[in-house]
Short mmCIF file of C-alpha atoms and ligand atoms in Angstrom, two decimals:
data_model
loop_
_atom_site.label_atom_id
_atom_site.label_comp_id
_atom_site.label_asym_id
_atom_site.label_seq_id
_atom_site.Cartn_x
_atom_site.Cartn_y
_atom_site.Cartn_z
CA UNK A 193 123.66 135.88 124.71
CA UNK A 194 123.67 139.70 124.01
CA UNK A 195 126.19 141.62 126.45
CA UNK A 196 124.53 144.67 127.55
CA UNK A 197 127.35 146.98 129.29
CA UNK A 198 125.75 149.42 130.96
CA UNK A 199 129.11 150.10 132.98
CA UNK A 200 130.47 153.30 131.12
CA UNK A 201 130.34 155.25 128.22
CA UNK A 202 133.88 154.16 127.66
CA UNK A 203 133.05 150.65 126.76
CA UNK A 204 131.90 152.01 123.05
CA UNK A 205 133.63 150.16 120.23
CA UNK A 206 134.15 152.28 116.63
CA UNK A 207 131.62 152.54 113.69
CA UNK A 208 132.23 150.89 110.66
CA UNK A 209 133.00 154.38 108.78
CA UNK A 210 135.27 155.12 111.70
CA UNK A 211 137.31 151.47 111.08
CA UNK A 212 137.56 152.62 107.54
CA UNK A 213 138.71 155.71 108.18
CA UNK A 214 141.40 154.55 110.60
CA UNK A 215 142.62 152.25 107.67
CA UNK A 216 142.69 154.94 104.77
CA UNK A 217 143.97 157.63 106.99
CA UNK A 218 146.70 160.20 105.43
CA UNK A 219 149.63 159.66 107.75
CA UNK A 220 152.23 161.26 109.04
CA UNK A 221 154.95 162.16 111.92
CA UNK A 222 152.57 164.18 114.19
CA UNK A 223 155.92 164.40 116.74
CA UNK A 224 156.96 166.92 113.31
CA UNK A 225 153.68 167.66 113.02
CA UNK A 226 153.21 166.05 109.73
CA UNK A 227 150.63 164.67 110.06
CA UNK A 228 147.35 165.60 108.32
CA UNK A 229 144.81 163.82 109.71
CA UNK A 230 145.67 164.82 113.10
CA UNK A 231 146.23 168.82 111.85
CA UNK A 232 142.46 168.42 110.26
CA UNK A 233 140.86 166.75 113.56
CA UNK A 234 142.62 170.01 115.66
CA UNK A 235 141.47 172.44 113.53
CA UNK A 236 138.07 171.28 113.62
CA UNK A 237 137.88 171.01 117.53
CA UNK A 238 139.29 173.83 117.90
CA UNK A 239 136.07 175.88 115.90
CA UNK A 240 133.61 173.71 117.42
CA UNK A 241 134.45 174.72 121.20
CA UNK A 242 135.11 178.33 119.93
CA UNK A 243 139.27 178.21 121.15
CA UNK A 244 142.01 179.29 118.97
CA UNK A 245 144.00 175.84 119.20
CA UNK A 246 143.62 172.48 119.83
CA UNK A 247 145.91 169.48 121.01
CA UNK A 248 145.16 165.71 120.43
CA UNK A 249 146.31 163.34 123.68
CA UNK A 250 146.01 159.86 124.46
CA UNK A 251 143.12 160.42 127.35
CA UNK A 252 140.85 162.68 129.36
CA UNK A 253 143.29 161.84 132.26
CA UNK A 254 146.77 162.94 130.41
CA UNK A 255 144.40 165.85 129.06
CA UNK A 256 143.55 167.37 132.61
CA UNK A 257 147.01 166.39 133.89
CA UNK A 258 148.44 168.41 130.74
CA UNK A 259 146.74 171.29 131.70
CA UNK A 260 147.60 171.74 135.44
CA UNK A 261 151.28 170.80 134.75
CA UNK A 262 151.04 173.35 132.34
CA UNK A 263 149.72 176.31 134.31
CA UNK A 264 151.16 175.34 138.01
CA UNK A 265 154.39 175.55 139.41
CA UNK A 266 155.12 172.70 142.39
CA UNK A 267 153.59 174.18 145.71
CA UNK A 268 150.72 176.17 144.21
CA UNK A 269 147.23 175.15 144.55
CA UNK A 270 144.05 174.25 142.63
CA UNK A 271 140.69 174.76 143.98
CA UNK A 272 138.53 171.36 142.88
CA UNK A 273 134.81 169.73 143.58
CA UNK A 274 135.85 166.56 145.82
CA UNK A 275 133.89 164.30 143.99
CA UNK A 276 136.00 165.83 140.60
CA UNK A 277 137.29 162.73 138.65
CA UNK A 278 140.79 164.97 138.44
CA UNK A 279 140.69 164.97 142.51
CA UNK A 280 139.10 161.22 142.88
CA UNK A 281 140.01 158.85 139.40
CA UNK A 282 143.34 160.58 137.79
CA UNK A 283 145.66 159.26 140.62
CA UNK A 284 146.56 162.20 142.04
CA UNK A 285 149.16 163.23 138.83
CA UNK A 286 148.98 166.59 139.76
CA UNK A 287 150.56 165.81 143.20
CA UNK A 288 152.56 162.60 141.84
CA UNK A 289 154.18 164.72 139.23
CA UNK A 290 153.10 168.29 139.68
CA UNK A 291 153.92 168.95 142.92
CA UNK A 292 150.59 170.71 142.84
CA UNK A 293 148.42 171.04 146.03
CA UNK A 294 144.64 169.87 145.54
CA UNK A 295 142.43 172.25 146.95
CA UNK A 296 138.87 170.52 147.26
CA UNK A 297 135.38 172.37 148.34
CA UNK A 298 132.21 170.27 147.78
CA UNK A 299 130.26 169.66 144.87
CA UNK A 300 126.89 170.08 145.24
CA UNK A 301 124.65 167.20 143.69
CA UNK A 302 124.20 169.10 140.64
CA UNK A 303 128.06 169.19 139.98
CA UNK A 304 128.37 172.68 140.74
CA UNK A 305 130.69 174.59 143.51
CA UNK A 306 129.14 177.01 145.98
CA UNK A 307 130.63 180.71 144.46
CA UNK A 308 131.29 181.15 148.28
CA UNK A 309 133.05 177.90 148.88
CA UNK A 310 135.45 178.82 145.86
CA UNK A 311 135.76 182.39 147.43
CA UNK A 312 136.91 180.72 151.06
CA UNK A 313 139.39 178.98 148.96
CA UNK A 314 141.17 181.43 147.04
CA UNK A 315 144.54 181.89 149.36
CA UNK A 316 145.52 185.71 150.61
CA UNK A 317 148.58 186.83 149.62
CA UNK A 318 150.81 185.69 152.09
CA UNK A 319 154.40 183.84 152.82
CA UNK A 320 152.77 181.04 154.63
CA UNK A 321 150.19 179.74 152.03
CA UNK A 322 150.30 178.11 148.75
CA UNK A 323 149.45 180.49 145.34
CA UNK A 324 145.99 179.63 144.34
CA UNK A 325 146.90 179.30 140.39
CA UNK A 326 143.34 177.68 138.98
CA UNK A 327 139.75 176.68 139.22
CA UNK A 328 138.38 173.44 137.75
CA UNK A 329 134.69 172.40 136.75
CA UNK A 330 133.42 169.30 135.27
CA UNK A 331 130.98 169.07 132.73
CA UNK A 332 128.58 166.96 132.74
CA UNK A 333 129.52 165.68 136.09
CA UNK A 334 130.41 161.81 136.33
CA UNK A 335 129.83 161.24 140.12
CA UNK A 336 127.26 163.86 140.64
CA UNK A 337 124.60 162.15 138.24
CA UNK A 338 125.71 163.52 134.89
CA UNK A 339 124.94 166.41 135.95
CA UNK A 340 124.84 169.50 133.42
CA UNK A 341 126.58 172.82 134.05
CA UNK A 342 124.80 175.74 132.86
CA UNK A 343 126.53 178.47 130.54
CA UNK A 344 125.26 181.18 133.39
CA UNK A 345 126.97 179.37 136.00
CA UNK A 346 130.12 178.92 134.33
CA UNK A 347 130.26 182.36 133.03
CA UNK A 348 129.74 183.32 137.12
CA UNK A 349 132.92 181.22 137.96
CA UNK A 350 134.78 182.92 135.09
CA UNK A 351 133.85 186.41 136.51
CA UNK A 352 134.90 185.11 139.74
CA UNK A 353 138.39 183.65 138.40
CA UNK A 354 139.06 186.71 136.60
CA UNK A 355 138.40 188.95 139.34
CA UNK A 356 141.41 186.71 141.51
CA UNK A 357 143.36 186.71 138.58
CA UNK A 358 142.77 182.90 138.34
CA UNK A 359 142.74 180.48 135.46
CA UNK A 360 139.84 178.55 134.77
CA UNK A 361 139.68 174.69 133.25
CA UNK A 362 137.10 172.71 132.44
CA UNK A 363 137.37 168.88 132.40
CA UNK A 364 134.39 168.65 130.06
CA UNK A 365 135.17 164.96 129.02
CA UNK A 366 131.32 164.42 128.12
CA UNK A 367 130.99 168.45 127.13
CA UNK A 368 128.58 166.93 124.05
CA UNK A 369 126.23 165.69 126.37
CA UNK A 370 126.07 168.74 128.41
CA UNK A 371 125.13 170.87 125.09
CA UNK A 372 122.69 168.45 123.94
CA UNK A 373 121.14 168.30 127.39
CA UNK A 374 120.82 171.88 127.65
CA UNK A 375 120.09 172.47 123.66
CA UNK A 376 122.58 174.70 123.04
CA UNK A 377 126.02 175.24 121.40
CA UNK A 378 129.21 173.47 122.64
CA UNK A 379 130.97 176.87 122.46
CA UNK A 380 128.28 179.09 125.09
CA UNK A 381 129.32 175.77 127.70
CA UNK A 382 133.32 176.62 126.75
CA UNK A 383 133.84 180.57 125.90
CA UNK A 384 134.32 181.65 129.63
CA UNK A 385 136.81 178.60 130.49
CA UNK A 386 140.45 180.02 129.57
CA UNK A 387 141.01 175.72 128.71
CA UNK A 388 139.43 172.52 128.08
CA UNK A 389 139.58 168.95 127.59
CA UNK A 390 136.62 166.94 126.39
CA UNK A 391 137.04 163.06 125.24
CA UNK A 392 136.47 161.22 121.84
CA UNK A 393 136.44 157.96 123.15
CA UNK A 394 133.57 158.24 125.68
CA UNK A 395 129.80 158.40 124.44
CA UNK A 396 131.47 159.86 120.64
CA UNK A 397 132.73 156.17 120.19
CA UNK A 398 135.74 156.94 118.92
CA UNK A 399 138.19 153.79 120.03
CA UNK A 400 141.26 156.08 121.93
CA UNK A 401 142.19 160.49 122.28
CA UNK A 402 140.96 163.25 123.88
CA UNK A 403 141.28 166.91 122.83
CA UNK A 404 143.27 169.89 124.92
CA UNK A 405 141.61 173.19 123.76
CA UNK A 406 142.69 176.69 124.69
CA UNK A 407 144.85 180.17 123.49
CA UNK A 408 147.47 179.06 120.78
CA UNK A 409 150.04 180.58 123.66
CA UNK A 410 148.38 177.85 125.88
CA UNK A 411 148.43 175.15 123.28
CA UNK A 412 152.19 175.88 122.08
CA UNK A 413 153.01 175.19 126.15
CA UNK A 414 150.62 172.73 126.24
CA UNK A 415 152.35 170.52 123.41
CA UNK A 416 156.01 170.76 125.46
CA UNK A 417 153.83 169.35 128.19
CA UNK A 418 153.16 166.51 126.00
CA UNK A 419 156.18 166.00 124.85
CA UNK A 420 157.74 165.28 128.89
CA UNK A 421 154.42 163.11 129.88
CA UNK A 422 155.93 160.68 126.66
CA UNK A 423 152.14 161.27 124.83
CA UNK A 424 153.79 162.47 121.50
CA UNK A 425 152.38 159.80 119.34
CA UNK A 426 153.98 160.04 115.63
CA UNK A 427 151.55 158.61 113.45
CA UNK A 428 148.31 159.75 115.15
CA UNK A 429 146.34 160.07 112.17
CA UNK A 430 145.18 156.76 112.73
CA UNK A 431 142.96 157.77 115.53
CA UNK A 432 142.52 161.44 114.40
CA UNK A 433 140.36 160.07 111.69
CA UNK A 434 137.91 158.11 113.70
CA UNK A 435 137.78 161.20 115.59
CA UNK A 436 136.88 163.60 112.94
CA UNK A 437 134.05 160.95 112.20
CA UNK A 438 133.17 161.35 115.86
CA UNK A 439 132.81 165.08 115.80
CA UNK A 440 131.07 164.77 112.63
CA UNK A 441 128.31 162.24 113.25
CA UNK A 442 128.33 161.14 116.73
CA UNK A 443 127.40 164.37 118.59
CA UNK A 444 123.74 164.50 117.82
CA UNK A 445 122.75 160.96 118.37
CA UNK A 446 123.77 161.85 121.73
CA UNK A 447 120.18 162.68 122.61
CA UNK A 448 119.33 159.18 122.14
CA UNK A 449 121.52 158.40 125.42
CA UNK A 450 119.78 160.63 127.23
CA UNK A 451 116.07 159.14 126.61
CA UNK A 452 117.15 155.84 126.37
CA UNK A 453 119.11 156.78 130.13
CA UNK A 454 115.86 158.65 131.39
CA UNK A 455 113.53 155.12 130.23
CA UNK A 456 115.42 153.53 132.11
CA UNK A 457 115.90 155.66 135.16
CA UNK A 458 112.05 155.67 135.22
CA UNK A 459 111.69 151.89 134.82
CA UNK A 460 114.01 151.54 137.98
CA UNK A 461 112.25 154.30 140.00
CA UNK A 462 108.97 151.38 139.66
CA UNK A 463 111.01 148.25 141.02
CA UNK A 464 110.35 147.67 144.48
CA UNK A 465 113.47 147.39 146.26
CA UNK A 466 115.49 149.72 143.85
CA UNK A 467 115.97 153.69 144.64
CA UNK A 468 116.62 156.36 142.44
CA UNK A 469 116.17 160.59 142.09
CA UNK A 470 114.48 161.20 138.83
CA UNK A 471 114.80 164.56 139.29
CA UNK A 472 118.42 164.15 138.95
CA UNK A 473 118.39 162.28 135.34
CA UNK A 474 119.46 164.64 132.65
CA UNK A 475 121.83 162.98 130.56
CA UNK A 476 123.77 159.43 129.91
CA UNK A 477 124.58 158.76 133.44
CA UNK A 478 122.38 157.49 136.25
CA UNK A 479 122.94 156.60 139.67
CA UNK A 480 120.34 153.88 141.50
CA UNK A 481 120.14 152.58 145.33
CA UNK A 482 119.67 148.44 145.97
CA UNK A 483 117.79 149.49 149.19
CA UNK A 484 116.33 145.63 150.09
CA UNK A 485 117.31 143.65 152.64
CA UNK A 486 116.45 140.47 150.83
CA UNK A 487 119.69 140.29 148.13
CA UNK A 488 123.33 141.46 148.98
CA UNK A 489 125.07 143.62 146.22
CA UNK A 490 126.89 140.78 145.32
CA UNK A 491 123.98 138.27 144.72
CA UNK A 492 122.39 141.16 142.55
CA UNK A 493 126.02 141.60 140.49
CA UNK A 494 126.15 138.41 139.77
CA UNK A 495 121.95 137.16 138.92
CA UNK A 496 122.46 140.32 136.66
CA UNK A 497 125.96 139.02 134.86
CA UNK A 498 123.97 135.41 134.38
CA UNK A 499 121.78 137.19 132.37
CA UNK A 500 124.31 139.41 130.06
CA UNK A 501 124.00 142.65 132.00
CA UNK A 502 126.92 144.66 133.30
CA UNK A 503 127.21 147.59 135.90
CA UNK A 504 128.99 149.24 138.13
CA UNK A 505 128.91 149.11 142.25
CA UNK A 506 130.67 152.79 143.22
CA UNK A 507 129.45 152.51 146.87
CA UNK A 508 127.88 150.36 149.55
CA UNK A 509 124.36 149.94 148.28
CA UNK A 510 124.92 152.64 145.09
CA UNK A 511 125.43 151.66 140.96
CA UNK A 512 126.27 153.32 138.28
CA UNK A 513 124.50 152.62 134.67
CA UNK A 514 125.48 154.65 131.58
CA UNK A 515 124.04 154.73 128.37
CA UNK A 516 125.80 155.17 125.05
CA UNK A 517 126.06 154.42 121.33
CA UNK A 518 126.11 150.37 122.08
CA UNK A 519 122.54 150.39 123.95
CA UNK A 520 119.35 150.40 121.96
CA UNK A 521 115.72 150.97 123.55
CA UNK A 522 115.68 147.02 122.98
CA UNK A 523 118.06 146.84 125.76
CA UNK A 524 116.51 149.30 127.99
CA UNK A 525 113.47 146.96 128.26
CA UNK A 526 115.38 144.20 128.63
CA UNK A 527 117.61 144.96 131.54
CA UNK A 528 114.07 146.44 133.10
CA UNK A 529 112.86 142.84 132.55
CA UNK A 530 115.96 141.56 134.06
CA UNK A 531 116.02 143.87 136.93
CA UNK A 532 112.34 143.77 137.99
CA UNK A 533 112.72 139.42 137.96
CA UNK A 534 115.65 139.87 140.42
CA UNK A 535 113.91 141.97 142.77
CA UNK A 536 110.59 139.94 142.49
CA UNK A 537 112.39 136.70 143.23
CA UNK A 538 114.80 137.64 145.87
C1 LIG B 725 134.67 163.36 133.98
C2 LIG B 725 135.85 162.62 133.46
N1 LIG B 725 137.00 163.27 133.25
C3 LIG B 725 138.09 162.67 132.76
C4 LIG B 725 138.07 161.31 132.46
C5 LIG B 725 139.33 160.66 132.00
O1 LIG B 725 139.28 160.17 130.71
P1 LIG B 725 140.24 158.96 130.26
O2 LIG B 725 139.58 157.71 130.71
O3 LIG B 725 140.28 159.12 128.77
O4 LIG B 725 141.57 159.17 130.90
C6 LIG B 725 136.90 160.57 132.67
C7 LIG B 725 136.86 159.13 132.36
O5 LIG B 725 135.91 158.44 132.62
C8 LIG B 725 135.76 161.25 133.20
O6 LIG B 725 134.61 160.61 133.44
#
């Protein structure tokens, strides 16, 4: 039986040109920066989000974490969405290890933050309160339906950050789906965002690494930052290459995700018993409601794993289903199939 894992994004195994590539790789000591593969994989990151360097790391999470250790001292503050995956999934490293104070305001359901919300938070200058150092967005927005940020709006928090004489960071681990989503270059999503981290090994298939990019001042601090978190990784050319294939050939395709995401999103909005917002559909991600009374979450979780198909229960009646590079249209209609028996027979 086929496994269809409609959990995450994450789940994505490498290409066949990517499995090459890991095993002809030119290697060296990246900790000496030596090595080649990773240099080339930098460089090119670095020109596609428009930044003047570019840092490989083991993951999104050591990515973001890099970043905030990098710009805040202990006791001074970051103003964050509180359904960010840096506030919610990163286990609060900024506080474990930082000593930095989450600030959270709410993000609306289209991932954004109010400009007035981020305003309220911005601390006065004064003995008793924390510095207010940064501003984080996410893009797209995991929890808030893969959600797309707009350039304008980003561009309005940069103005915003500037005028505060704030820093602004973008945890754009899925940044390639926000372009294609909106049609337009990576770099108009990242040239108002003073840093950025965006993930290989998400819907670009690329087995392990995200990328830090920012100012080659930021960067340099950045790699130091690295070095204490224990993520310099010597011979990283091994999965530099499968990245470079990733940037090369698996940004595109991306669109595929999104249709095959939006089939499905439409298939479930036609099963009685099943709840979703179309209007909230616009890239890999999608978020669905078990609203009958007939078949507990755990009946459904487990009628659905009988017949090959995996997802993910983030609240009481609420899944999560992402598409990606190992789901065809195929298996679109067939988890519709699946889904609309389940309901029908409970
Ligand atoms: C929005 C977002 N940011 C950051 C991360 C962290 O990436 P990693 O799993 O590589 O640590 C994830 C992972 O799912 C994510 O969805």
């Amino acid at each position: 039986m086929k496994i269809i894992d409609l959990r995450s994004d994450t789940v994505t195994l490498p290409t066949e040109q990517m499995r090459k590539a890991m095993y002809h790789a030119e290697l060296g000591d990246d900790v000496y920066g030596e090595d080649p593969s990773t240099q080339r994989l930098e460089k090119m990151a670095a020109e596609q989000m428009g930044k003047e360097a570019a840092l490989l790391v083991p993951s999104g999470t050591m990515g973001n974490l890099i970043c905030m250790l990098t710009y805040c001292a202990r006791g001074e503050e970051v103003i964050l969405g509180d359904a960010s995956h840096m506030f919610i999934n990163e286990a609060g490293g900024m506080a474990a290890l930082g000593g930095i104070q989450p600030h959270i305001i709410p993000n609306q359901p289209d991932g954004t933050l109010r400009l007035k919300d981020i305003r309220a938070a911005i601390r006065g200058d004064n003995i008793h309160f924390p510095r207010t150092r940064l501003i984080c967005l996410e893009n797209t927005h995991n929890r808030c339906n893969g959600a797309a940020l707009t350039s304008r709006y980003i561009e309005s928090v940069a103005a915003l950050a500037q005028r505060h004489d704030l820093l602004l960071h973008l945890d754009g681990a899925r940044i390639f789906n926000a372009a294609v989503a909106l049609g337009v270059d990576v770099k108009e999503l990242t040239h108002s965002v003073d840093s950025l981290i965006f993930c290989l090994s998400k819907g670009l298939s690329s087995p392990v690494g995200s990328i830090v990019c920012g100012s080659k001042e930021f960067i340099t601090r950045a790699l130091r930052t690295r070095k204490i978190l224990g993520g310099g990784m010597r011979q990283t050319g091994v999965i530099a290459a499968p990245g470079t294939i990733a940037l090369e050939q698996m940004v595109d395709r991306l669109a595929e995700d999104h249709i095959n995401a939006r089939c499905l999103a439409e298939g479930i909005a036609q099963i009685p018993g099943l709840s979703i917002n179309l209007e909230r559909v616009q890239t890999n991600i999608i978020y669905f409601d078990l609203v009958s009374d007939k078949i507990t979450m755990d009946v459904f979780i487990k009628q659905l794993e009988k017949k090959g198909i995996k997802l993910l229960a983030t609240g009481s009646s609420r899944f999560r289903l992402v598409t990606h590079y190992g789901i065809s249209s195929e298996d679109i209609t067939t988890t519709l199939t699946c889904l609309g028996e389940i309901m029908r027979q409970s």
